[in-house]
């Protein structure tokens, strides 16, 4: 939730799945930033639930952990925030869907109002490390093994223990920037640019297959979902499903 008057005040609410009644509602502070003044803000701050806690990244300088049953704030972490303008907070192209990723007792968060990816102890809220990227980050694809896979203009694998960048894949040319949210399946990362679908070895960052979407099918990249033996790409004007074959060898697809 977001209250806008007299100043921005993010909050989280829990509703009954049976009748929609409010079980609890908890404010996570107030942000001294530019008020909306007649604008309607469109946001999509997705929550993450793990081990009976709700984790919220507000994009307003604070990350909080709440008890899922009561809404009590267990901890809150502040960070240097670069406030977004009224319009940019509602601009889809400028902001990613970046819910916190919880894995093995750690919380990984990349707020839209910060250039840094942060790792936080999920139980205590103790900051563990921070990593800055040279270009736009709009998706945390998930933690797999010792890596956190991060995407945006390019694709990165980040060491979950240290925050060090293990590998980087992609182009510095805007024509080859990432387009949509990728997906992880076993030791493969599936990721698209505007024209191509790439299958990337998660351990090495090496592309093991390139599928020219634009050239062969006349479609662009987009968000990827993998379900059973199907890979689905949801683009701007299409939904396309591909059949997946089992891996037959070290580099087979």
C-alpha positions as CSV (number, residue, x, y, z in Angstrom):
1,X,0.0,0.0,0.0
2,X,1.1,3.6,-0.5
3,X,-0.4,6.6,1.3
4,X,0.4,9.8,-0.6
5,X,-0.8,12.7,1.7
6,X,0.8,14.6,3.3
7,X,3.9,12.5,2.4
8,X,4.6,9.1,0.9
9,X,4.0,6.4,3.5
10,X,4.5,2.7,2.3
11,X,2.6,0.0,4.2
12,X,1.8,-3.7,4.0
13,X,-1.6,-5.3,4.6
14,X,-2.7,-8.9,5.1
15,X,-6.2,-9.9,4.1
16,X,-8.2,-13.0,4.9
17,X,-8.4,-15.4,2.0
18,X,-11.9,-16.4,3.1
19,X,-13.7,-13.1,3.3
20,X,-11.2,-10.3,2.4
21,X,-11.2,-8.8,5.9
22,X,-8.1,-7.0,7.0
23,X,-6.1,-9.1,9.4
24,X,-3.3,-6.5,9.9
25,X,-1.9,-3.4,8.3
26,X,1.6,-2.1,9.1
27,X,3.2,1.2,8.1
28,X,7.0,1.0,7.2
29,X,7.8,4.6,7.7
30,X,7.5,7.9,5.8
31,X,9.6,9.2,2.9
32,X,10.5,12.8,2.7
33,X,10.4,13.0,-1.1
34,X,8.5,15.0,-3.7
35,X,4.7,14.6,-3.1
36,X,2.5,13.4,-6.0
37,X,0.5,16.7,-6.2
38,X,-2.4,15.3,-8.4
39,X,-0.5,12.5,-10.1
40,X,-1.6,8.9,-9.8
41,X,1.4,6.7,-9.0
42,X,1.4,3.3,-10.7
43,X,3.6,0.9,-8.7
44,X,4.3,-2.8,-8.4
45,X,6.3,-3.4,-5.3
46,X,6.1,-7.2,-5.1
47,X,6.4,-8.8,-1.7
48,X,8.4,-12.0,-0.9
49,X,7.3,-14.5,1.8
50,X,9.8,-16.9,3.4
51,X,10.0,-18.7,6.8
52,X,6.9,-16.9,8.1
53,X,8.2,-13.5,7.2
54,X,7.1,-11.0,4.6
55,X,9.9,-9.0,3.0
56,X,9.2,-5.6,1.4
57,X,11.5,-3.4,-0.6
58,X,9.8,0.0,-0.7
59,X,11.9,1.8,-3.4
60,X,11.8,4.6,-0.9
61,X,15.1,4.0,1.0
62,X,14.0,1.2,3.4
63,X,13.8,-2.6,3.3
64,X,11.7,-4.3,6.0
65,X,10.9,-7.8,7.4
66,X,7.5,-8.3,8.9
67,X,6.0,-11.2,10.8
68,X,3.6,-12.9,8.4
69,X,1.1,-13.7,11.2
70,X,1.0,-10.4,13.1
71,X,2.6,-7.8,10.8
72,X,5.1,-6.8,13.5
73,X,8.2,-5.3,12.0
74,X,11.1,-7.6,12.8
75,X,13.8,-5.4,11.3
76,X,14.2,-2.5,8.9
77,X,17.3,-1.5,6.9
78,X,17.8,1.9,5.4
79,X,20.2,2.7,2.5
80,X,21.3,5.7,0.5
81,X,18.3,6.4,-1.8
82,X,18.3,8.3,-5.1
83,X,14.7,9.5,-5.1
84,X,12.8,8.8,-8.2
85,X,10.8,11.6,-9.8
86,X,7.0,11.5,-9.7
87,X,6.8,10.4,-13.3
88,X,9.7,8.0,-13.3
89,X,8.2,6.1,-10.3
90,X,5.3,5.2,-12.6
91,X,7.4,4.6,-15.7
92,X,7.6,0.9,-16.5
93,X,10.7,1.1,-18.7
94,X,12.7,2.7,-15.8
95,X,11.8,0.3,-13.1
96,X,12.0,-3.5,-12.7
97,X,9.9,-5.9,-10.9
98,X,12.4,-6.6,-8.1
99,X,10.9,-8.5,-5.2
100,X,13.6,-9.6,-2.7
101,X,15.0,-13.0,-3.2
102,X,15.3,-15.2,-0.1
103,X,17.8,-18.1,-0.3
104,X,19.7,-20.0,2.4
105,X,19.1,-17.5,5.1
106,X,20.1,-14.5,3.0
107,X,17.9,-11.8,1.4
108,X,19.1,-10.3,-1.9
109,X,17.5,-6.9,-2.8
110,X,18.1,-4.5,-5.6
111,X,15.8,-1.5,-5.1
112,X,14.8,0.7,-8.0
113,X,16.0,3.8,-6.1
114,X,19.5,2.5,-5.6
115,X,22.3,1.4,-8.0
116,X,23.4,-1.3,-5.5
117,X,22.5,-4.9,-5.1
118,X,22.4,-5.8,-1.4
119,X,22.7,-9.0,0.6
120,X,21.1,-9.0,4.1
121,X,20.9,-11.6,6.8
122,X,17.2,-12.6,6.6
123,X,16.9,-13.3,10.3
124,X,18.6,-10.3,11.8
125,X,18.7,-7.7,9.0
126,X,22.5,-7.4,9.3
127,X,23.9,-6.1,5.9
128,X,26.4,-8.7,4.5
129,X,27.6,-7.0,1.3
130,X,26.8,-4.6,-1.5
131,X,27.6,-4.7,-5.2
132,X,27.2,-1.9,-7.8
133,X,26.6,-2.6,-11.5
134,X,27.7,-0.4,-14.4
135,X,24.4,-0.6,-16.2
136,X,20.7,-1.1,-15.6
137,X,19.4,-4.0,-13.4
138,X,15.7,-4.8,-13.6
139,X,15.4,-8.5,-12.6
140,X,16.8,-10.8,-9.9
141,X,16.2,-14.2,-11.6
142,X,17.0,-16.2,-8.5
143,X,19.8,-18.0,-6.6
144,X,21.1,-21.2,-8.0
145,X,24.0,-23.0,-6.3
146,X,26.6,-20.4,-5.3
147,X,25.3,-17.9,-7.8
148,X,22.7,-15.2,-7.8
149,X,21.6,-14.5,-11.4
150,X,20.9,-10.9,-12.2
151,X,19.7,-9.4,-15.5
152,X,19.0,-6.1,-17.1
153,X,20.9,-4.6,-20.0
154,X,23.3,-7.6,-19.6
155,X,23.2,-10.8,-17.6
156,X,25.5,-11.4,-14.5
157,X,26.2,-14.2,-12.0
158,X,27.1,-12.9,-8.6
159,X,28.7,-14.9,-5.8
160,X,26.2,-15.2,-3.0
161,X,28.9,-15.2,-0.3
162,X,30.9,-12.2,-1.4
163,X,29.0,-10.2,-3.9
164,X,31.8,-10.6,-6.5
165,X,30.8,-10.8,-10.1
166,X,31.6,-14.3,-11.4
167,X,30.7,-13.7,-15.0
168,X,29.0,-11.3,-17.3
169,X,27.1,-12.1,-20.6
170,X,25.7,-9.7,-23.1
171,X,26.5,-6.7,-25.3
172,X,27.4,-3.1,-24.6
173,X,25.5,-2.1,-27.7
174,X,21.9,-1.1,-26.8
175,X,20.7,-3.2,-29.8
176,X,21.8,-6.3,-27.9
177,X,20.5,-5.4,-24.5
178,X,18.4,-7.8,-22.6
179,X,14.6,-7.8,-23.3
180,X,12.4,-9.3,-20.6
181,X,12.8,-11.5,-17.6
182,X,14.8,-14.7,-18.1
183,X,14.5,-18.0,-16.3
184,X,16.8,-20.6,-14.6
185,X,16.4,-24.3,-15.1
186,X,19.0,-26.6,-13.6
187,X,22.4,-25.4,-14.9
188,X,20.9,-23.3,-17.7
189,X,19.8,-19.7,-17.9
190,X,17.3,-18.8,-20.6
191,X,17.4,-15.1,-21.6
192,X,16.4,-13.0,-24.5
193,X,17.5,-9.9,-26.3
194,X,15.2,-8.1,-28.7
195,X,16.1,-10.5,-31.5
196,X,17.5,-13.7,-29.9
197,X,16.9,-16.4,-27.3
198,X,20.1,-17.5,-25.6
199,X,20.7,-20.7,-23.5
200,X,23.6,-20.0,-21.2
201,X,25.6,-22.3,-18.9
202,X,25.0,-21.0,-15.4
203,X,28.5,-22.2,-14.2
204,X,30.6,-20.5,-16.9
205,X,28.4,-17.8,-18.4
206,X,29.0,-19.3,-21.9
207,X,26.2,-19.4,-24.4
208,X,25.6,-23.0,-25.5
209,X,22.8,-22.1,-27.9
210,X,21.5,-19.1,-29.7
211,X,18.0,-19.1,-31.3
212,X,17.4,-16.2,-33.7
213,X,13.8,-15.4,-32.8
214,X,13.5,-12.4,-35.1
215,X,15.2,-14.0,-38.1
216,X,13.3,-17.4,-38.0
217,X,9.9,-16.4,-36.5
218,X,9.6,-12.7,-36.8
219,X,9.1,-12.2,-33.0
220,X,10.9,-10.3,-30.3
221,X,12.2,-11.5,-26.9
222,X,10.2,-11.1,-23.7
223,X,9.5,-12.6,-20.3
224,X,10.2,-16.4,-20.0
225,X,8.3,-19.0,-18.1
226,X,9.4,-22.7,-18.0
227,X,6.8,-25.3,-17.1
228,X,7.4,-29.0,-17.5
229,X,8.5,-29.5,-21.2
230,X,7.5,-26.0,-22.4
231,X,9.4,-22.7,-22.6
232,X,7.0,-19.8,-23.0
233,X,8.0,-16.3,-24.1
234,X,5.6,-13.5,-23.4
235,X,6.6,-10.6,-25.7
236,X,5.0,-7.2,-26.3
237,X,2.6,-8.6,-28.9
238,X,2.9,-12.3,-28.8
239,X,3.0,-15.4,-26.5
240,X,5.1,-18.2,-28.0
241,X,5.6,-21.7,-26.7
242,X,8.6,-23.9,-27.5
243,X,9.0,-27.6,-26.7
244,X,12.0,-28.5,-24.6
245,X,14.1,-31.6,-25.1
246,X,16.0,-33.3,-22.3
247,X,19.7,-32.6,-21.9
248,X,21.6,-35.4,-23.6
249,X,25.2,-34.5,-22.7
250,X,27.4,-31.9,-21.1
251,X,26.5,-29.3,-23.7
252,X,23.4,-30.9,-25.2
253,X,20.0,-29.4,-25.2
